[in-house]
Short mmCIF file of C-alpha atoms and ligand atoms in Angstrom, two decimals:
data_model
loop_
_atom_site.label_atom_id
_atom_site.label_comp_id
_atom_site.label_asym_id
_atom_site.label_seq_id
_atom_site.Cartn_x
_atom_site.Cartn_y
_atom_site.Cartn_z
CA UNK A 1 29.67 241.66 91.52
CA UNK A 2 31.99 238.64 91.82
CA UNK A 3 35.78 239.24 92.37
CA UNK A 4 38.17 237.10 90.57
CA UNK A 5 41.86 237.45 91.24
CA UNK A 6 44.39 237.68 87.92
CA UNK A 7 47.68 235.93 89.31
CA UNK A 8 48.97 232.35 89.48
CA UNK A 9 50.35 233.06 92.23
CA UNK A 10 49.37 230.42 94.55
CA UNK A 11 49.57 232.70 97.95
CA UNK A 12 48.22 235.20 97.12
CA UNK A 13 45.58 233.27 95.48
CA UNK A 14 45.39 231.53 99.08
CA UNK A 15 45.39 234.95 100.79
CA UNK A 16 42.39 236.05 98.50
CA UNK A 17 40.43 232.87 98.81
CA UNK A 18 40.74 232.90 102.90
CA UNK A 19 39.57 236.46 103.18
CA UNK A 20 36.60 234.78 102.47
CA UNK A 21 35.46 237.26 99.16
CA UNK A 22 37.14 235.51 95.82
CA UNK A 23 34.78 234.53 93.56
CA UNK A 24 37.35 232.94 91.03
CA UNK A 25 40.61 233.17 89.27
CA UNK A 26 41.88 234.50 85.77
CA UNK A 27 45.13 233.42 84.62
CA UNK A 28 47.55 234.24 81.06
CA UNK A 29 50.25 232.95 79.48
CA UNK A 30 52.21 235.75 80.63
CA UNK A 31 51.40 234.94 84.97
CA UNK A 32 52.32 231.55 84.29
CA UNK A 33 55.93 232.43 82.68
CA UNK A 34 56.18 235.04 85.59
CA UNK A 35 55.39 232.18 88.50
CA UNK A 36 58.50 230.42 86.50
CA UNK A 37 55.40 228.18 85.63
CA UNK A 38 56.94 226.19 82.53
CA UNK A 39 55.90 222.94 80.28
CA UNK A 40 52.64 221.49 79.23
CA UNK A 41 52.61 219.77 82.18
CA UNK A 42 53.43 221.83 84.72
CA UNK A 43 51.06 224.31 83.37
CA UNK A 44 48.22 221.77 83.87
CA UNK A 45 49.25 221.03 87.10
CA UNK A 46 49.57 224.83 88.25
CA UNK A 47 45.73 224.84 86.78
CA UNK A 48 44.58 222.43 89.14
CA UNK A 49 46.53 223.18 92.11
CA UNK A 50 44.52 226.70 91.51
CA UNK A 51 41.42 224.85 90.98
CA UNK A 52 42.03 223.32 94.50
CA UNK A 53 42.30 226.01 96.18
CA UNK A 54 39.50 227.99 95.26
CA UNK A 55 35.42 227.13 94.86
CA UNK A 56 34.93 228.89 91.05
CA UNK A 57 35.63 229.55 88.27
CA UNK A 58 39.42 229.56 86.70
CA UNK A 59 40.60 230.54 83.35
CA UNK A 60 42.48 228.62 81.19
CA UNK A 61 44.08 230.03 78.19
CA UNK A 62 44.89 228.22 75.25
CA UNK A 63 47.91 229.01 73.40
CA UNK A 64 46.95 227.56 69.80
CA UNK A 65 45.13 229.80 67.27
CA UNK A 66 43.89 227.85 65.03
CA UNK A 67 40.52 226.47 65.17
CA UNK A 68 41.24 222.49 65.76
CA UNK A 69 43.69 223.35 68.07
CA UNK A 70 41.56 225.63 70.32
CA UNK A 71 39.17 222.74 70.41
CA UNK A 72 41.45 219.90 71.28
CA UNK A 73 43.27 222.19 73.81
CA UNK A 74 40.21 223.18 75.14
CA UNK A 75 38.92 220.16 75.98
CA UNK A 76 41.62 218.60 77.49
CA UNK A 77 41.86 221.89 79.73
CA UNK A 78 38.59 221.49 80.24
CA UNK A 79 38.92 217.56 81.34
CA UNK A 80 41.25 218.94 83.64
CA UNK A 81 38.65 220.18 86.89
CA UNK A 82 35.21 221.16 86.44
CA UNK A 83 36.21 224.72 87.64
CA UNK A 84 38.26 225.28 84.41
CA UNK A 85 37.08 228.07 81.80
CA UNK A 86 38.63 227.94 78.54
CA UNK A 87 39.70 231.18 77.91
CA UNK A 88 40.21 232.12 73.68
CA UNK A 89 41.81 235.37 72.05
CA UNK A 90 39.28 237.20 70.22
CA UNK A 91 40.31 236.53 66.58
CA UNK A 92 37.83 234.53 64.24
CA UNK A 93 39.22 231.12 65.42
CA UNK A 94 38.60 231.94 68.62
CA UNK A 95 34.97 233.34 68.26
CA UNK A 96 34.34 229.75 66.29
CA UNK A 97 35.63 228.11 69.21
CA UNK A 98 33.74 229.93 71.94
CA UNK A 99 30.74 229.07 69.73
CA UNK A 100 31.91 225.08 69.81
CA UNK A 101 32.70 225.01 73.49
CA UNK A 102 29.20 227.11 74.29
CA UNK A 103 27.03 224.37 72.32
CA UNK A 104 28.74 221.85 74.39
CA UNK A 105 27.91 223.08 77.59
CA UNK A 106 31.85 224.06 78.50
CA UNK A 107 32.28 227.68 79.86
CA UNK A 108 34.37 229.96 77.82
CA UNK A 109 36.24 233.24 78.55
CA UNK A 110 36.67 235.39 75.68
CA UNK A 111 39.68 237.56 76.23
CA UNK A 112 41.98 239.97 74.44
CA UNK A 113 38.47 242.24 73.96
CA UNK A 114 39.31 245.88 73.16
CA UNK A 115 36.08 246.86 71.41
CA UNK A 116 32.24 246.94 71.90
CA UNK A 117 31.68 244.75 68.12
CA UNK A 118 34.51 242.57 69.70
CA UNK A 119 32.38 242.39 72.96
CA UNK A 120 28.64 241.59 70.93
CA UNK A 121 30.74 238.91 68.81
CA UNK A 122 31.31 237.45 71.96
CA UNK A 123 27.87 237.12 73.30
CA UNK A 124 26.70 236.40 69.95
CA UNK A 125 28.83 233.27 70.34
CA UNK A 126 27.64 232.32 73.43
CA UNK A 127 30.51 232.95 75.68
CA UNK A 128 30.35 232.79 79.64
CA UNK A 129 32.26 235.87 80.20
CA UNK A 130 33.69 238.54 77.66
CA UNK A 131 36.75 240.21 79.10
CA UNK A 132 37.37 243.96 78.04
CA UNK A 133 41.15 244.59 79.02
CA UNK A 134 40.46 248.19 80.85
CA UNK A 135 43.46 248.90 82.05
CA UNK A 136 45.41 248.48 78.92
CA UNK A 137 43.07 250.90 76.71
CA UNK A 138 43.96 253.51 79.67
CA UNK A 139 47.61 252.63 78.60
CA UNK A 140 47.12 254.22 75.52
CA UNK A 141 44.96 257.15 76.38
CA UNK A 142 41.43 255.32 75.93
CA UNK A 143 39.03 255.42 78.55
CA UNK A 144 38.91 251.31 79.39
CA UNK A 145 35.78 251.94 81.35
CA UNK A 146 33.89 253.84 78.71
CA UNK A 147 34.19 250.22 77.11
CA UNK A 148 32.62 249.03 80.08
CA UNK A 149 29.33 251.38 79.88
CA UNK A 150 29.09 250.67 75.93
CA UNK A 151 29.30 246.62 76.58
CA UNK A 152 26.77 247.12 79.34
CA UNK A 153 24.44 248.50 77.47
CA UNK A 154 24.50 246.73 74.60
CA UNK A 155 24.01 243.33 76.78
CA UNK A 156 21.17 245.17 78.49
CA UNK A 157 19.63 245.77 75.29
CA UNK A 158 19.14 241.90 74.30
CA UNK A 159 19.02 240.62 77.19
CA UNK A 160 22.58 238.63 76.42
CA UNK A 161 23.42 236.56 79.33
CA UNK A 162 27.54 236.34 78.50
CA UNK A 163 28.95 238.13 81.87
CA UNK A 164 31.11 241.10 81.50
CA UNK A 165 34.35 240.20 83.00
CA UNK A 166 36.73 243.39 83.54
CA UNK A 167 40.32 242.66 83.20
CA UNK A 168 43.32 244.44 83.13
CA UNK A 169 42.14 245.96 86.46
CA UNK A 170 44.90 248.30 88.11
CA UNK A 171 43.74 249.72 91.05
CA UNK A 172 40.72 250.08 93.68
CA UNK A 173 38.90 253.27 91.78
CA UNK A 174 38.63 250.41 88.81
CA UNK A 175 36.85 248.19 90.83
CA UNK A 176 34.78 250.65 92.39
CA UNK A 177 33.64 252.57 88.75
CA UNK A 178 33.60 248.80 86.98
CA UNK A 179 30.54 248.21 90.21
CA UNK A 180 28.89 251.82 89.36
CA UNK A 181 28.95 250.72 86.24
CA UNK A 182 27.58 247.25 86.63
CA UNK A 183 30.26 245.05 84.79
CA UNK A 184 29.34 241.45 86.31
CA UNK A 185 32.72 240.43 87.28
CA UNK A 186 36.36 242.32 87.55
CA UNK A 187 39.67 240.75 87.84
CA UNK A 188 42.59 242.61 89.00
CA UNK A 189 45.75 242.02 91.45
CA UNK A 190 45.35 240.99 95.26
CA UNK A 191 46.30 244.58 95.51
CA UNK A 192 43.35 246.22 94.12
CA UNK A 193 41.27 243.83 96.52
CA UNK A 194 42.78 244.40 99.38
CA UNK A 195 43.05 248.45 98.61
CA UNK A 196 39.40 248.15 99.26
CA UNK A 197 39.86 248.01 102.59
CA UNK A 198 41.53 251.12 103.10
CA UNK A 199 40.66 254.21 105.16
CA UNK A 200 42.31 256.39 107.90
CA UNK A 201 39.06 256.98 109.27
CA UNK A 202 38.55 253.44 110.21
CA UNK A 203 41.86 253.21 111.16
CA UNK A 204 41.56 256.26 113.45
CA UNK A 205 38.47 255.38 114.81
CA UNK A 206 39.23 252.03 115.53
CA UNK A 207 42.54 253.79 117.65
CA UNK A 208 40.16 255.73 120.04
CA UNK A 209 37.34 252.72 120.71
CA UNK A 210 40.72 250.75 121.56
CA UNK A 211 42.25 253.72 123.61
CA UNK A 212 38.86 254.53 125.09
CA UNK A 213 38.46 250.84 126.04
CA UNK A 214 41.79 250.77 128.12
CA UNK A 215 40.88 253.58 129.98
CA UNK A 216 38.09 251.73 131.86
CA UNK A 217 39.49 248.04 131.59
C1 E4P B 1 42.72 239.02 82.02
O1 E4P B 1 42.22 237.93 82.07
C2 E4P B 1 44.16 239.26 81.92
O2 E4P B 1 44.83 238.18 82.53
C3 E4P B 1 44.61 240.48 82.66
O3 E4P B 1 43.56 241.11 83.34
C4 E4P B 1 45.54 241.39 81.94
O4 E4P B 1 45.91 242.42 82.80
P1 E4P B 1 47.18 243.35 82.56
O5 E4P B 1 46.83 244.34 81.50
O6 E4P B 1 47.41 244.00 83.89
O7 E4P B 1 48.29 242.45 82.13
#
């Protein structure tokens, strides 16, 4: 299972990457505005100071919706580091564009995805990843990682090679049932990492070999 982190925040991005287990990076509009990350420019600039701090793959989102848009912003995302994945909303356009960018041999992220159809459009368009937003359908009483089951079958039944991405990741127990489960990739905060990590037991025992140890040293 690879672990992507969903900030653009570049520390804890940094403090992901150095614990030695981040796989890649998923970024949104929304992250950018709430690094204070504004402008064409500076947006493209945050992408590949992200890029340089980590070895895989990082989403790009485009803002157009429209078709020729998608494609022209996509590619100049795409020019941008060869770590970049164009990430598209799941409307028609985007589904044409994710078809576009997949014939070309540039990896797409198909995001926004709510619903299994949504999910097999997806892979029927040849996208990298597909990202069901899990957390959100909890939001509104939906089990987000029924999705996840329902998606992974459906991939297991053809064989599809488009990698389920879980987003909209809260909290450890999602990464942990999104594994059981067998989605391919989650993203979620540096907090639902790290939360991994947790357990008084370790943190108990690890108090008496310590303790123990200073009584004969
Ligand atoms: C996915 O790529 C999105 O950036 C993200 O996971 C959305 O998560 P949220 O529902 O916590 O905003």
């Amino acid at each position: 299972m690879k672990f992507f982190i969903d900030t653009a925040n570049l520390d804890q991005i940094r403090d992901a990457q150095n614990l030695g287990v981040l796989d890649g990076v998923t970024t949104n509009p929304s992250l950018m505005a709430k690094e204070g990350i504004t402008g064409r420019e500076n947006i493209l600039k945050h992408y590949v100071a992200i890029c340089n701090i980590v070895d895989g793959d990082v989403s790009a989102e485009v803002i157009a919706t429209d078709y020729d848009g998608m494609v022209k912003e996509g590619e100049e995302l795409a020019g941008l580091h060869d770590q970049i994945v164009v990430k598209l909303p799941m409307i028609k356009e985007g589904v044409k564009a994710a078809k576009y960018f997949s014939d070309k041999g540039i990896k797409t992220n198909v995001t926004l995805v709510f619903s299994a159809g949504q999910a097999l459009l997806a892979a029927k368009a040849g996208a990298t990843y597909v990202s069901p937003f899990i957390g959100r359908l909890d939001d509104v009483s939906t089990d987000g990682l029924n999705l996840i089951a329902e998606i992974r079958q459906i991939y297991n039944n053809y064989g599809f090679s488009t990698q389920i991405l879980a987003a909209s990741v809260r909290h450890t127990m999602h990464v942990i049932d999104c594994a059981k489960i067998g989605a391919d990739v989650m993203t979620g905060p540096l907090s639902s990492i790290e939360g991994l990590l947790n357990h008084p037991l370790t943190d108990i025992g690890l108090a008496k070999f310590l303790a123990d140890y200073k009584k004969g040293n």
